[in-house]
Coordinates of C-alpha atoms in Angstrom, one line a residue:
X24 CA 53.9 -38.8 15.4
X25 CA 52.4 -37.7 18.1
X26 CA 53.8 -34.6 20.9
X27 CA 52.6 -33.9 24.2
X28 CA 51.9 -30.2 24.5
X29 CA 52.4 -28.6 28.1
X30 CA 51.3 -25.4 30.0
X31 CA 53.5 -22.8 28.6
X32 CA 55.2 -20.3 30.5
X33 CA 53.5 -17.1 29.9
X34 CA 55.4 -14.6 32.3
X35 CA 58.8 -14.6 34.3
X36 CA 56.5 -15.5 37.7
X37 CA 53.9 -16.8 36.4
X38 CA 53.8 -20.9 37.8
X39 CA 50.8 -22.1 37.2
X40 CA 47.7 -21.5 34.4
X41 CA 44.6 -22.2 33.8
X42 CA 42.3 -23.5 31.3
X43 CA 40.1 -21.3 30.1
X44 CA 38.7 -22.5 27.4
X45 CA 39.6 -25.5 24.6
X46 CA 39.4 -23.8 21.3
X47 CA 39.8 -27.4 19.5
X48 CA 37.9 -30.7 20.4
X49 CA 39.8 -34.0 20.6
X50 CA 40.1 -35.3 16.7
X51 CA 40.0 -31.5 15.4
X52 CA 42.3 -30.6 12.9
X53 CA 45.6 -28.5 13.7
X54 CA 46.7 -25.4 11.2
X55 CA 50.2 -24.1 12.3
X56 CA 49.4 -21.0 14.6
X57 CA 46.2 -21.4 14.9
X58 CA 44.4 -20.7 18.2
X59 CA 44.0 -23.9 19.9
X60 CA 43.3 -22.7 23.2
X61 CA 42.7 -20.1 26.2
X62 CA 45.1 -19.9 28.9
X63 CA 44.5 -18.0 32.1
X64 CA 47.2 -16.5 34.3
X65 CA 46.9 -14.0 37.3
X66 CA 48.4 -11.5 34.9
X67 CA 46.5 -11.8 31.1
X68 CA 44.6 -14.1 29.1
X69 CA 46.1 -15.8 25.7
X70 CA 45.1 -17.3 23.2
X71 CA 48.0 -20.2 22.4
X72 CA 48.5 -21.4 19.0
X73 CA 48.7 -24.6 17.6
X74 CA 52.9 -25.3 17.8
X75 CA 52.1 -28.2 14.5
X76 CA 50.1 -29.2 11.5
X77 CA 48.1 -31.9 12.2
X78 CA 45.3 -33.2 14.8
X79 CA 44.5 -32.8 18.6
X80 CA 44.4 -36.6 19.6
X81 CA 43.3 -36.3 23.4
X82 CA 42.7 -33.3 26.4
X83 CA 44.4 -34.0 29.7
X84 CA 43.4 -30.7 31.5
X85 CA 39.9 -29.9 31.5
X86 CA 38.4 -26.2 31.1
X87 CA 38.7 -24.2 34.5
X88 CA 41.7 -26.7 36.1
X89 CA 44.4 -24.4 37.2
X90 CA 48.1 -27.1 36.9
X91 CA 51.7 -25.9 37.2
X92 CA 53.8 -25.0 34.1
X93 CA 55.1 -28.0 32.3
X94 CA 52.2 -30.2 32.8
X95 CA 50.8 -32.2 29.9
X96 CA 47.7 -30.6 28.7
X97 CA 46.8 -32.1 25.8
X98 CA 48.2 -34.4 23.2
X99 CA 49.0 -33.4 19.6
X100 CA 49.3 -35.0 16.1
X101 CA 52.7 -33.8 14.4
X102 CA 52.0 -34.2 10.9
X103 CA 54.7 -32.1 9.3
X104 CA 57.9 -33.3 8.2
X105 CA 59.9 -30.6 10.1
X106 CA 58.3 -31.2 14.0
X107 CA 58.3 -28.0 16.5
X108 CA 58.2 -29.3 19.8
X109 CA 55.3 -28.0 21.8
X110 CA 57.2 -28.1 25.5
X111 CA 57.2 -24.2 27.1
X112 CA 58.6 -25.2 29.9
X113 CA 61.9 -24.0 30.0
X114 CA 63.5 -27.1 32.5
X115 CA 62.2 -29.8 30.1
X116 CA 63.5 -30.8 27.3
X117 CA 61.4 -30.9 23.9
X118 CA 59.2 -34.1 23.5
X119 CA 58.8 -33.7 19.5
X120 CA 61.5 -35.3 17.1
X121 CA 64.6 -32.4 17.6
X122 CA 65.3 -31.4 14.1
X123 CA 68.3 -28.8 13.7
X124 CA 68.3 -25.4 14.4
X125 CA 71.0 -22.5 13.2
X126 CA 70.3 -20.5 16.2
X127 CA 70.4 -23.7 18.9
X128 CA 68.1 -22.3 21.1
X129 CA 64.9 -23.4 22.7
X130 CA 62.7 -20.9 20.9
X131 CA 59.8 -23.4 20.3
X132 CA 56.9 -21.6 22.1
X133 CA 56.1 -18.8 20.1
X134 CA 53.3 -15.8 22.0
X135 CA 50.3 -15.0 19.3
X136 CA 52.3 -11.9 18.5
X137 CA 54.9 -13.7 17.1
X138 CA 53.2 -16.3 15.5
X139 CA 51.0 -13.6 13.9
X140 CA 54.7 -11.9 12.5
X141 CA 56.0 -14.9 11.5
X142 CA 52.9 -16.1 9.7
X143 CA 52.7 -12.7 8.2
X144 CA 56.0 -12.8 6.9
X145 CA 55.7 -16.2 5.7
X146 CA 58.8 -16.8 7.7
X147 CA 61.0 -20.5 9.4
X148 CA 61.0 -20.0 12.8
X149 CA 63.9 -21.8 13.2
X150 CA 65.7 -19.6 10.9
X151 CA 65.5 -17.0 13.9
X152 CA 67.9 -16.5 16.9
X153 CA 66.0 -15.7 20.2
X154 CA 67.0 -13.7 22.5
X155 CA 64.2 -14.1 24.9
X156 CA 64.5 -16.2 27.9
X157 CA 65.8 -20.0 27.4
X158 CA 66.1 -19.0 23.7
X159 CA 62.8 -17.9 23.3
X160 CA 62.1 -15.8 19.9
X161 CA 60.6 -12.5 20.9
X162 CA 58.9 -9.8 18.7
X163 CA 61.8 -7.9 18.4
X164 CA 63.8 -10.6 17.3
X165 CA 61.2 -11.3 14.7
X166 CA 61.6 -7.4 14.1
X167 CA 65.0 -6.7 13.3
X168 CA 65.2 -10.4 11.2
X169 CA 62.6 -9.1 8.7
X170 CA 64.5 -5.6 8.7
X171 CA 67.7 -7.3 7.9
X172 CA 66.4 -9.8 5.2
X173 CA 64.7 -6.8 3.4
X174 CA 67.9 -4.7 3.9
X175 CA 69.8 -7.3 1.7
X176 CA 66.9 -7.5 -1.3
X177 CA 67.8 -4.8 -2.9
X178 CA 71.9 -5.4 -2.4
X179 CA 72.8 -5.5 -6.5
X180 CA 76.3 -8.0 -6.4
X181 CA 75.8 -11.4 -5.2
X182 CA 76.1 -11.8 -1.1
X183 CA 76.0 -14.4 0.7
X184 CA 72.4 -15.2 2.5
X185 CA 72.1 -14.1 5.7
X186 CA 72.2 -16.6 8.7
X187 CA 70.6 -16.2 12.3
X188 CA 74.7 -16.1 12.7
X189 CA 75.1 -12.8 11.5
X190 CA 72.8 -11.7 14.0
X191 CA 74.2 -9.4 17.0
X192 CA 74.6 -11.1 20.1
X193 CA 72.4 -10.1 22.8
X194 CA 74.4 -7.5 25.0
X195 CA 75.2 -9.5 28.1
X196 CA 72.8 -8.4 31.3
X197 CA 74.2 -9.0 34.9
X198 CA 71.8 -11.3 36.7
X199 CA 70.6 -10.9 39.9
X200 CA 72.4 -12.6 42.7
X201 CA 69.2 -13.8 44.0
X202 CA 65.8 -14.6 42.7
X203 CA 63.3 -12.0 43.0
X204 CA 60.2 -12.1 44.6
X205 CA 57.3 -13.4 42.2
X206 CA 56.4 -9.9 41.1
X207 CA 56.7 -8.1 38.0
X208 CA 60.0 -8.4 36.7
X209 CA 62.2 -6.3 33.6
X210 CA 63.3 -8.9 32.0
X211 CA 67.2 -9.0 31.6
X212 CA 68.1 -6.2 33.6
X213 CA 69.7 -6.2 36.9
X214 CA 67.1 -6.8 39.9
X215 CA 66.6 -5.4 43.4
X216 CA 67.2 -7.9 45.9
X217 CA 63.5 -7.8 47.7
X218 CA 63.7 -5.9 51.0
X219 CA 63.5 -8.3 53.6
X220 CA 59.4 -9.1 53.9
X221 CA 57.7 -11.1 56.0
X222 CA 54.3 -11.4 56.0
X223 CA 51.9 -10.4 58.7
X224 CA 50.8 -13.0 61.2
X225 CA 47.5 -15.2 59.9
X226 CA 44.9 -12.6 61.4
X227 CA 42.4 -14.0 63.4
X228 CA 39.1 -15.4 62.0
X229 CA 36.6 -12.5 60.8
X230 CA 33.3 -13.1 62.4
X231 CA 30.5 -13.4 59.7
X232 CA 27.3 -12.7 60.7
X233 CA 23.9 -13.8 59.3
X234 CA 23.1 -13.3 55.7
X235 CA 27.0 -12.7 55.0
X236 CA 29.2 -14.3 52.0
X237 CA 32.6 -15.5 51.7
X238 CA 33.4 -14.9 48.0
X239 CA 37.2 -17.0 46.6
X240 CA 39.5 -14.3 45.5
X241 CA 40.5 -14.6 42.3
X242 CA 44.0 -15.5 40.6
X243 CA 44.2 -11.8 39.9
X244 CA 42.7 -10.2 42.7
X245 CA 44.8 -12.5 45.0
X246 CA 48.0 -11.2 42.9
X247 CA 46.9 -7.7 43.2
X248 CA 46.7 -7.6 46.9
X249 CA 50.2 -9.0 47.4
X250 CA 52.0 -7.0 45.0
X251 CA 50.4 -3.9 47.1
X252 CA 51.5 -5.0 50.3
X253 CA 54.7 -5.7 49.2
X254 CA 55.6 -2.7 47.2
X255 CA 54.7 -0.5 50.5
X256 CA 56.8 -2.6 52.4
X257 CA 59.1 -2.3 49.9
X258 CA 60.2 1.4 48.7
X259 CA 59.1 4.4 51.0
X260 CA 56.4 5.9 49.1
X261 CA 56.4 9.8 48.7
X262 CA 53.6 11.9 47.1
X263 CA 53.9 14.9 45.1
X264 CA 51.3 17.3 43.8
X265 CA 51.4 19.8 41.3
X266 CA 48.3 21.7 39.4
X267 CA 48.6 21.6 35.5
X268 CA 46.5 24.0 32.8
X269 CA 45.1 22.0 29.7
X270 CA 43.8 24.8 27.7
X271 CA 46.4 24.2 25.3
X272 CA 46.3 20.3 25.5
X273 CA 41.9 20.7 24.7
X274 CA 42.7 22.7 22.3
X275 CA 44.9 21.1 20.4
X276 CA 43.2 17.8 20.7
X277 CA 39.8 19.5 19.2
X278 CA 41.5 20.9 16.8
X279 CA 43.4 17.5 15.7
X280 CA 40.7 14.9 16.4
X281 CA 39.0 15.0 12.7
X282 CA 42.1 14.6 11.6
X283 CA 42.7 11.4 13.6
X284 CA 39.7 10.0 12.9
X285 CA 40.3 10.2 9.1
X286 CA 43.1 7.8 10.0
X287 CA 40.9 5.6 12.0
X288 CA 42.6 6.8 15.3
X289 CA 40.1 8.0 18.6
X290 CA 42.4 11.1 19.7
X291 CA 42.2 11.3 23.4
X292 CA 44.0 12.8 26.1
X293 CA 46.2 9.8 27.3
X294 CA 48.5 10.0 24.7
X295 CA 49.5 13.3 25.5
X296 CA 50.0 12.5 29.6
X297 CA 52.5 9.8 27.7
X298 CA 54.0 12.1 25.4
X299 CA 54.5 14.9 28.6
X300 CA 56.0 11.5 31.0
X301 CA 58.5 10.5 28.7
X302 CA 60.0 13.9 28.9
X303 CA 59.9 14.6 32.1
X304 CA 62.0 10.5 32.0
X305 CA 64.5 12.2 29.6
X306 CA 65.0 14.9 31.7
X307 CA 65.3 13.1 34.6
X308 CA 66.5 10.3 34.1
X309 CA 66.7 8.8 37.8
X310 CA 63.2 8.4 37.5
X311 CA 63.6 5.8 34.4
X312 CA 65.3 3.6 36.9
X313 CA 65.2 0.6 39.7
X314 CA 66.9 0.6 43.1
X315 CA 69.2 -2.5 43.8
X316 CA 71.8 -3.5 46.4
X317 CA 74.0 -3.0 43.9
X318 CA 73.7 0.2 42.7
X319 CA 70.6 2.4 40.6
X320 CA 70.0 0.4 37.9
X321 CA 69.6 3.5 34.9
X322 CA 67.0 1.8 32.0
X323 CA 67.4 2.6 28.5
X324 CA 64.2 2.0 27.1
X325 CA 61.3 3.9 27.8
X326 CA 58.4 1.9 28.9
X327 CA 55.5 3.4 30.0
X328 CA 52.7 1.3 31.3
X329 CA 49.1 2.3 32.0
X330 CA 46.6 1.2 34.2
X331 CA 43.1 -0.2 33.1
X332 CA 40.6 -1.2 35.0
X333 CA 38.9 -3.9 34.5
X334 CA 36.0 -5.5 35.8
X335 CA 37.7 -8.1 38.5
X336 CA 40.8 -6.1 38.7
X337 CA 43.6 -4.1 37.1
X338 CA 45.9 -4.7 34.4
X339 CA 48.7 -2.5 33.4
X340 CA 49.6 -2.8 29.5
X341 CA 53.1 -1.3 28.5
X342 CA 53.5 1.1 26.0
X343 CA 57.2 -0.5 24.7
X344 CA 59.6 2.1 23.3
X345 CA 57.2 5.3 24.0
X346 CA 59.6 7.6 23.4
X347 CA 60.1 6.4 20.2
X348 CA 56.5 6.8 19.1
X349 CA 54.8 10.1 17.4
X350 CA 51.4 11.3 19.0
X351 CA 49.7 9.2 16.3
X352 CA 51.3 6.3 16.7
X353 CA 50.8 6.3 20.8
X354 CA 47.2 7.1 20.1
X355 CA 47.3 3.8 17.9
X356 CA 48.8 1.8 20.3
X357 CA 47.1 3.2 23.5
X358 CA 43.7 2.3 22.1
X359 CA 44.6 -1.4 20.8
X360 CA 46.4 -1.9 23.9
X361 CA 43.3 -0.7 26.3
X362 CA 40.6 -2.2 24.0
X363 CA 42.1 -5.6 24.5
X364 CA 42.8 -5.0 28.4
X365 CA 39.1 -4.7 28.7
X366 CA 38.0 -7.8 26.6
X367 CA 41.1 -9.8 27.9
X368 CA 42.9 -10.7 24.7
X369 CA 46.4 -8.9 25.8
X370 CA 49.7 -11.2 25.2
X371 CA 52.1 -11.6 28.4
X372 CA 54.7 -9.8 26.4
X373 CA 52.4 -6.9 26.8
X374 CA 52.3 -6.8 30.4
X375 CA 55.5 -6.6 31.1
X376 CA 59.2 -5.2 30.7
X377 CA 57.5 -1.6 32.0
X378 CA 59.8 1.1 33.6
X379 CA 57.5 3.7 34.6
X380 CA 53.5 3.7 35.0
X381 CA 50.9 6.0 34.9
X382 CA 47.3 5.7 36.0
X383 CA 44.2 7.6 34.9
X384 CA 42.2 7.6 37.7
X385 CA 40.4 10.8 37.2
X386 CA 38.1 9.0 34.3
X387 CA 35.8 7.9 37.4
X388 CA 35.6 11.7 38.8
X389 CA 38.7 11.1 41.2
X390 CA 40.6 14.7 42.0
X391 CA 43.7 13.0 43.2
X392 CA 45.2 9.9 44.4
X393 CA 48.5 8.8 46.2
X394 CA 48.8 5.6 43.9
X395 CA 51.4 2.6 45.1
X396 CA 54.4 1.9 42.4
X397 CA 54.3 -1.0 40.5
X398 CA 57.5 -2.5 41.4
X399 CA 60.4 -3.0 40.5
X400 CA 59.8 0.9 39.4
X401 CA 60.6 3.4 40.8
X402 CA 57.6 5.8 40.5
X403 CA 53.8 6.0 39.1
X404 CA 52.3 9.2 37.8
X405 CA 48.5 9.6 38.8
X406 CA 46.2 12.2 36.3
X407 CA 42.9 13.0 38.2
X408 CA 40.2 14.5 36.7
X409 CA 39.8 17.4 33.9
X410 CA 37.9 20.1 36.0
X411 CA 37.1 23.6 35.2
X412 CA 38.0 25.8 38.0
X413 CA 39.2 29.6 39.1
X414 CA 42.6 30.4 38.8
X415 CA 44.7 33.5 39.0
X416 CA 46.6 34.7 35.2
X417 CA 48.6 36.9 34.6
X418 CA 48.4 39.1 31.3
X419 CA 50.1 41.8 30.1
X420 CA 51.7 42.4 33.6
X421 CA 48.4 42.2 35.4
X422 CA 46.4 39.7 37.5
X423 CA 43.3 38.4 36.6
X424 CA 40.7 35.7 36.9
X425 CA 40.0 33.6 34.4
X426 CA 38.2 30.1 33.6
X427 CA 40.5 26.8 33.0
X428 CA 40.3 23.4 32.6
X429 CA 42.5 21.8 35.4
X430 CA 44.2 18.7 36.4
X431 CA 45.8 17.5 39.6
X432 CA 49.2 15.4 38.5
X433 CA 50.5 13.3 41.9
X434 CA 53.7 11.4 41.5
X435 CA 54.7 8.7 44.0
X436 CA 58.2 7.9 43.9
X437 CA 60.9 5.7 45.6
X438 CA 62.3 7.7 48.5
X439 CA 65.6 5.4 48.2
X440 CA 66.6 6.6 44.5
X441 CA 64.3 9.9 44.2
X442 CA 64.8 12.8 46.8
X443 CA 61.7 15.7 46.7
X444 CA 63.4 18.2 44.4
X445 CA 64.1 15.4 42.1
X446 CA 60.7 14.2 41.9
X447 CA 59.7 17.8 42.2
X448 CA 62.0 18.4 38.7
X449 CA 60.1 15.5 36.9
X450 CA 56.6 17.0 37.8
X451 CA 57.4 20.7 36.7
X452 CA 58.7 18.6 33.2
X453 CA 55.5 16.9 32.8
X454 CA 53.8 20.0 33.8
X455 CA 55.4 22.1 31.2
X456 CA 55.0 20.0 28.5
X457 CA 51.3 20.0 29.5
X458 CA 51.2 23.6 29.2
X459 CA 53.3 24.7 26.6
X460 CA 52.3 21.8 23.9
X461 CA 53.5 22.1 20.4

């Protein structure tokens, strides 16, 4: 039978995509999960995977035509007995032939990393209950079904197989009363209402002289430049400074790097700003948290984004459940996570769901910056660059000068949640941690 496949959804404000390039050509065959196509957002681009087995019968949207979520891009083949419907768009219902489902949800668009997992684990997508948005089957979900289907292998007496039923219920979030502003949103938490924002007056007409050109902004640059203005008329931004030694840092990192490398891991010095960040969140954890009309929102998980610059923009990946990582396994997922920033193969469940971000601006030479929050956050650590400078040390009771390699640490906070010796706490944290690694 044949299914009409739409412009998925990839992000909580993304609205529209583009078509970056067709993967498959009209009368191709179809593998389940296979990459069919590129979509491009203001935010990532993703490859999408097939959603059936069978053929691509016709293209609707051409490569480089930007259409609103839920329009008919293509039209599919089904030619498996048990049809996933290819609709994303979480207001329409499913074209394909429903078939049941234990978990009743609208999970049928499944993000690369998912499709990967559950290809991987030879698993029935429908045998999972989402949690995600409209019923959507994250990676966590995926996750914690393989951990609980390997937990019951080695039971000895008979049990009873497990069911999606069995799985816990999704602790219930209290929505927003309003809908936020088209910016980057935690998903499932409580949201600041937006301050009230309106935008500056068209400015008058810049006067181009000869030999000038008007270049289009871009989808990302144009969402760049709005998300800036808005988060500083947003949160009053505050600046703090502090001066942080990283003998110890250098050294341990020279004396650890083989070590890595053996494992196939490039030890370098971001995992260690993460490593000192997520302390100074779980010592203060004000910081870990978003301002609403409501009340401060305190997060739970620790998500640290970081910003990579790529060449028509910025992105900022997230580092999902840092604290939970060893320096290893940040160092791992720091590396994949920049190394597909820069060829633009991140997911859209990578860019988001961030609680705190930091931003390396020092690898271009930069001293220090005063960098804007990413919103809804609440503050954004900025590293400037490893120098090697003068400073004043004290040993055995007496002052002297001595050599060190030096780092300016700024941290921008939300003046509405964070006062200066709060923020000031959080940057002697970090700091520390810098110093006195172990």
């Amino acid at each position: 039978m044949s299914v009409e496949f739409k412009m998925p959804k990839l992000g909580e404000s993304v609205t529209e995509g583009t078509v970056g390039r067709w993967l498959k050509q009209p009368g191709d065959s179809l593998e389940l999960y296979e990459p069919m196509l590129e979509v491009t957002t203001d935010k990532v681009d993703t490859e999408i995977p097939a959603p059936v087995n069978g053929r691509l019968l016709e293209i609707r949207v051409n490569e480089g035509d930007t259409v609103p979520v839920g329009t008919v891009i293509a039209v599919l083949e089904d030619s498996s007995s048990a049809t996933v419907a290819a609709d994303a768009a979480p207001a329409t219902p499913a074209v394909a032939t429903p078939t049941s489902s234990n978990n009743g949800g609208s999970n049928s668009f499944m993000s690369p990393v998912v499709a990967r997992l559950v290809s991987q684990h030879n698993l029935d997508i429908k045998q999972i209950a989402g949690t995600g948005k409209d019923g959507r089957v994250t990676k966590q979900d995926v996750e914690r079904f393989v951990a609980q289907r390997d937990t019951a292998k080695p039971t000895p007496a008979p049990m009873p197989t497990p069911t999606p039923s069995a799985t816990p219920a999704p602790m219930p979030v209290i929505k927003p009363s309003s809908t936020p502003a088209p910016m980057p949103t935690i998903t499932g938490s409580l949201l600041a209402k937006p301050v009230a924002y309106t935008p500056p007056a068209a400015e008058p007409s810049i006067e181009q002289f000869a030999g000038d050109e008007l270049q289009p902004l871009s989808g990302m640059r144009r969402a760049i430049a709005e998300h800036m203005v808005r988060s500083k008329a947003t949160s009053p931004h505050v600046t703090t400074v502090m001066e942080v030694d990283l003998s110890t840092i250098i050294a341990h990192r020279e004396q650890h790097k083989a070590d890595f490398e053996r494992q196939g891991v490039k030890l370098t010095f971001t995992p260690y700003f993460v490593q000192a960040t997520v302390a100074g969140l779980r010592a203060v954890p004000i910081i870990n948290a978003t301002y609403t009309d409501e009340g401060i929102l305190l997060h739970k998980s620790v998500n640290v984004g970081m910003a990579v610059a790529i060449p028509d923009g910025l992105i900022v990946p997230v580092l999902h459940n840092a604290d939970e990582k060893s320096l290893l396994g940040l160092s791992r997922t720091v590396n994949d996570l920049a190394e597909r920033a820069r060829t633009r193969r991140l997911t859209a469940d990578e860019v988001k769901d961030g609680t705190f971000t930091i931003t390396n601006h020092g690898v271009s030479g930069s001293l220090f910056a005063m960098p804007i929050i990413n919103q809804p956050q609440s503050g954004i650590l900025g590293i400037g660059a490893i120098q090697k400078r003068p400073v004043v040390v004290t040993v055995n009771g007496a002052d002297a000068i001595a050599i060190r390699p030096m780092c300016y640490l700024s941290f921008t906070f939300d003046h509405r949640l964070i006062d200066g010796a709060t923020a000031d706490k959080f940057l002697a944290t970090v700091k520390q941690q810098l110093e006195h690694f172990a």
